[in-house]
Coordinates of C-alpha atoms in Angstrom, one line a residue:
X25 CA 15.3 18.4 -23.9
X26 CA 15.7 15.5 -26.0
X27 CA 14.8 11.8 -25.2
X28 CA 18.4 10.5 -24.7
X29 CA 19.0 13.3 -22.1
X30 CA 16.0 12.8 -20.5
X31 CA 16.7 9.2 -19.8
X32 CA 20.3 9.8 -19.1
X33 CA 19.1 12.2 -16.2
X34 CA 16.3 9.8 -15.1
X35 CA 18.6 7.1 -14.8
X36 CA 21.0 9.4 -12.6
X37 CA 18.3 10.3 -10.6
X38 CA 17.4 6.8 -10.0
X39 CA 21.1 5.6 -9.3
X40 CA 21.0 8.2 -6.6
X41 CA 18.0 7.2 -4.9
X42 CA 19.0 3.7 -4.8
X43 CA 22.5 4.5 -3.7
X44 CA 21.2 6.5 -0.9
X45 CA 19.0 3.7 0.2
X46 CA 21.6 0.9 -0.2
X47 CA 23.9 3.1 2.0
X48 CA 21.3 3.7 4.5
X49 CA 20.6 -0.1 4.9
X50 CA 24.2 -1.4 5.5
X51 CA 23.6 -2.6 8.9
X52 CA 20.9 -5.1 7.2
X53 CA 23.7 -6.6 5.3
X54 CA 25.0 -8.6 8.3
X55 CA 21.2 -10.0 8.6
X56 CA 20.4 -13.4 8.1
X57 CA 17.0 -14.7 7.8
X58 CA 17.2 -16.6 11.1
X59 CA 18.2 -13.1 12.6
X60 CA 14.9 -11.6 11.4
X61 CA 11.8 -12.4 14.1
X62 CA 9.0 -14.6 12.3
X63 CA 5.7 -14.5 14.0
X64 CA 2.4 -15.9 13.2
X65 CA -0.5 -14.0 11.8
X66 CA -4.4 -14.5 12.1
X67 CA -7.2 -12.2 10.1
X68 CA -10.6 -12.2 11.5
X69 CA -13.6 -10.9 9.5
X70 CA -15.2 -7.9 10.8
X71 CA -17.7 -6.4 8.0
X72 CA -18.3 -6.5 4.5
X73 CA -17.9 -3.2 2.3
X74 CA -20.8 -1.8 0.5
X75 CA -19.6 -2.3 -2.8
X76 CA -17.6 -5.7 -2.0
X77 CA -14.2 -5.2 -4.0
X78 CA -12.1 -3.4 -1.4
X79 CA -8.6 -3.2 -2.7
X80 CA -7.0 -0.5 -0.7
X81 CA -7.4 0.8 2.9
X82 CA -6.5 3.8 4.9
X83 CA -7.5 4.9 8.2
X84 CA -8.5 8.5 8.6
X85 CA -10.2 10.5 11.6
X86 CA -13.4 10.3 9.9
X87 CA -13.1 6.6 9.6
X88 CA -12.1 4.0 7.0
X89 CA -11.4 4.9 3.7
X90 CA -11.8 2.2 1.2
X91 CA -10.4 2.1 -2.4
X92 CA -13.0 -0.2 -4.4
X93 CA -11.3 -2.3 -7.4
X94 CA -14.2 -2.3 -9.8
X95 CA -15.6 0.9 -9.4
X96 CA -12.4 3.0 -8.4
X97 CA -14.9 4.8 -5.9
X98 CA -13.3 5.9 -2.6
X99 CA -15.9 4.7 0.1
X100 CA -15.9 6.5 3.6
X101 CA -17.1 3.8 6.2
X102 CA -17.5 4.5 10.1
X103 CA -15.6 2.3 12.3
X104 CA -18.3 -0.4 11.9
X105 CA -18.8 -0.3 8.1
X106 CA -21.6 2.1 7.7
X107 CA -21.1 4.1 4.5
X108 CA -20.7 7.7 5.0
X109 CA -19.8 9.2 1.7
X110 CA -18.7 8.1 -1.7
X111 CA -16.1 9.8 -4.0
X112 CA -15.9 9.3 -7.6
X113 CA -12.2 9.0 -8.8
X114 CA -10.3 8.7 -11.9
X115 CA -7.9 6.1 -10.8
X116 CA -8.2 2.6 -12.8
X117 CA -7.8 -0.6 -11.0
X118 CA -7.0 1.3 -7.6
X119 CA -4.8 -0.6 -5.7
X120 CA -3.9 1.7 -2.9
X121 CA -5.3 4.6 -1.0
X122 CA -3.7 7.3 1.5
X123 CA -5.8 10.1 3.2
X124 CA -3.4 13.1 3.9
X125 CA -3.5 16.9 3.4
X126 CA -7.0 16.8 3.0
X127 CA -7.4 14.9 0.2
X128 CA -7.4 11.3 -0.8
X129 CA -4.2 9.7 -2.6
X130 CA -5.7 7.1 -5.2
X131 CA -3.1 4.8 -6.6
X132 CA -3.9 3.4 -10.2
X133 CA -2.7 0.0 -11.3
X134 CA -3.9 0.2 -14.9
X135 CA -2.9 3.0 -17.6
X136 CA -2.6 5.5 -17.4
X137 CA -1.5 4.9 -14.0
X138 CA 0.0 7.0 -11.6
X139 CA -1.3 8.8 -8.1
X140 CA -4.6 10.9 -8.4
X141 CA -4.9 13.4 -5.7
X142 CA -8.7 13.7 -5.3
X143 CA -10.9 16.1 -3.0
X144 CA -13.9 15.0 -1.3
X145 CA -16.1 16.7 -4.1
X146 CA -14.6 14.0 -6.4
X147 CA -12.5 16.4 -8.3
X148 CA -9.1 15.4 -9.4
X149 CA -6.6 17.9 -8.0
X150 CA -3.5 16.3 -9.8
X151 CA -2.6 13.3 -11.4
X152 CA 1.2 12.3 -11.3
X153 CA 3.4 9.4 -12.3
X154 CA 5.5 7.5 -9.8
X155 CA 8.8 9.3 -9.8
X156 CA 11.9 7.3 -11.4
X157 CA 10.0 5.1 -13.8
X158 CA 6.1 5.4 -13.4
X159 CA 4.3 2.2 -13.4
X160 CA 1.8 0.7 -11.1
X161 CA 1.2 0.8 -7.3
X162 CA 0.1 -1.8 -4.9
X163 CA -0.4 0.6 -1.7
X164 CA 0.2 3.9 -0.2
X165 CA 0.7 5.8 3.0
X166 CA 0.7 9.3 3.9
X167 CA 2.5 10.8 7.0
X168 CA 4.1 14.3 7.7
X169 CA 3.9 15.6 4.4
X170 CA 5.3 12.6 2.7
X171 CA 3.8 10.0 0.4
X172 CA 5.0 6.6 0.7
X173 CA 4.3 4.1 -2.3
X174 CA 4.5 0.5 -3.0
X175 CA 6.0 1.1 -6.3
X176 CA 5.7 -2.0 -8.7
X177 CA 8.3 -1.1 -11.4
X178 CA 10.9 0.0 -8.7
X179 CA 10.0 -3.3 -6.5
X180 CA 10.5 -1.2 -3.4
X181 CA 8.7 1.5 -1.3
X182 CA 9.4 4.9 -2.3
X183 CA 9.0 8.0 -0.3
X184 CA 8.2 11.2 -2.0
X185 CA 7.7 14.6 -0.8
X186 CA 3.8 15.2 -1.4
X187 CA 4.5 19.0 -2.4
X188 CA 7.3 18.7 -4.9
X189 CA 6.7 15.2 -6.1
X190 CA 10.7 14.7 -5.4
X191 CA 11.7 11.0 -4.6
X192 CA 13.7 10.8 -1.3
X193 CA 14.1 7.3 -0.2
X194 CA 13.6 3.7 -1.5
X195 CA 13.3 0.6 0.3
X196 CA 13.7 -2.3 -1.9
X197 CA 11.5 -5.4 -1.4
X198 CA 12.7 -9.0 -3.0
X199 CA 9.1 -10.7 -2.2
X200 CA 7.3 -12.6 -5.2
X201 CA 4.3 -10.2 -4.7
X202 CA 3.8 -6.8 -2.6
X203 CA 0.5 -5.4 -1.8
X204 CA -0.9 -3.0 0.9
X205 CA 1.1 -0.5 2.9
X206 CA 0.5 1.0 6.2
X207 CA 2.9 3.4 8.3
X208 CA 3.0 2.7 12.0
X209 CA 5.4 5.3 14.0
X210 CA 8.5 5.0 12.1
X211 CA 7.9 1.6 10.5
X212 CA 6.2 0.6 7.1
X213 CA 4.5 -2.4 6.8
X214 CA 4.0 -4.4 3.5
X215 CA 1.7 -7.1 2.6
X216 CA 3.9 -9.7 0.8
X217 CA 3.2 -12.9 -1.3
X218 CA 5.3 -16.0 -1.0
X219 CA 6.5 -18.6 -3.9
X220 CA 3.8 -20.9 -2.3
X221 CA 1.0 -18.5 -2.6
X222 CA 0.4 -17.7 0.8
X223 CA 0.5 -14.1 2.2
X224 CA 2.7 -12.3 5.0
X225 CA 3.7 -9.0 6.1
X226 CA 7.4 -7.4 6.3
X227 CA 8.2 -4.5 8.9
X228 CA 11.0 -2.1 7.5
X229 CA 12.1 0.7 9.7
X230 CA 11.2 3.8 7.9
X231 CA 14.6 5.6 8.5
X232 CA 16.7 2.9 7.3
X233 CA 14.9 0.7 5.4
X234 CA 16.2 -2.4 7.5
X235 CA 13.8 -5.6 7.6
X236 CA 13.0 -5.9 11.4
X237 CA 10.2 -8.6 11.5
X238 CA 8.1 -10.8 9.2
X239 CA 4.7 -12.4 9.7
X240 CA 3.2 -15.3 8.0
X241 CA -0.1 -16.5 7.2
X242 CA -0.3 -20.3 7.2
X243 CA -3.6 -21.0 5.3
X244 CA -3.9 -20.5 1.5
X245 CA -6.7 -18.0 2.2
X246 CA -7.6 -15.4 3.5
X247 CA -6.1 -13.1 0.6
X248 CA -5.0 -9.7 1.9
X249 CA -4.9 -6.8 -0.1
X250 CA -5.2 -3.5 1.3
X251 CA -3.2 -2.6 4.8
X252 CA -4.0 0.1 7.5
X253 CA -2.9 0.9 11.1
X254 CA -5.5 2.0 13.3
X255 CA -5.2 2.3 17.3
X256 CA -2.4 0.0 17.8
X257 CA -3.8 -2.8 15.4
X258 CA -3.2 -3.7 11.8
X259 CA -6.1 -4.0 9.4
X260 CA -6.7 -5.6 5.8
X261 CA -9.3 -5.8 3.2
X262 CA -9.6 -8.3 0.4
X263 CA -10.9 -7.6 -3.2
X264 CA -11.4 -11.4 -3.9
X265 CA -9.3 -10.9 -7.0
X266 CA -5.7 -12.6 -7.2
X267 CA -3.8 -13.5 -10.3
X268 CA -4.2 -17.2 -11.3
X269 CA -7.3 -17.6 -8.8
X270 CA -10.7 -18.0 -9.5
X271 CA -12.5 -14.6 -8.4
X272 CA -13.9 -14.4 -5.2
X273 CA -12.7 -18.0 -4.0
X274 CA -11.0 -16.3 -0.8
X275 CA -13.3 -16.4 2.1
X276 CA -12.7 -12.9 3.1
X277 CA -13.8 -11.4 -0.1
X278 CA -15.2 -8.1 0.3
X279 CA -14.5 -8.0 4.0
X280 CA -12.5 -5.6 6.1
X281 CA -10.4 -7.6 8.6
X282 CA -8.5 -7.2 11.7
X283 CA -4.9 -9.0 11.8
X284 CA -3.8 -10.4 15.0
X285 CA 0.0 -11.4 15.5
X286 CA 1.4 -13.7 17.9

């Protein structure tokens, strides 16, 4: 297949997914900013990760899986922060991690980008680009055979069938900076950045893409990166690396933290 035909087919595929997403979100068109509940968030430090630059976070039956930004290791910690296992991965500048189907899904935010499915023996099972455009990723979650990806180039949360790698649904976002992604019983949470540099969270209905709630953090720091949902609460991590900021200026650099919402 020649390049022009591939581009046409790719464009048609992208249009189909976006059209389906927009159609599913029609109820949201009636929303106004005042109609979306806005809540306050607070971040509490729990413990530091062994390598100190956690950029991605996932909860699993075994404990926390942490994606370390500088080494690209996936580190398994118990619920109190004790290191249980270190998995080497081929992902570069890891900015998202998910656990599912007995493997780690490592999201690379540097060339050659893509999602690296990695087993617990540090073997790359597969390496695939984000459908409909490739590019970097700032968060991921796995549930019921589907991988949810915070896709930077698409500026949306993309649901992909983990076996066929077919794109199925897109939730567009319009925040200046998106990062970690967590799934909670029919909802998708996304770490957001605001124009003033402060962070927040958006909560979307997974089936429709409707924005149902926003959370704001009033302090400039801490700086949430990864995001995970565990036993009714949200947790985050902070790699201490943020565009335009001095490295490690955030007081939560290197920490796993619990998020409290009021």
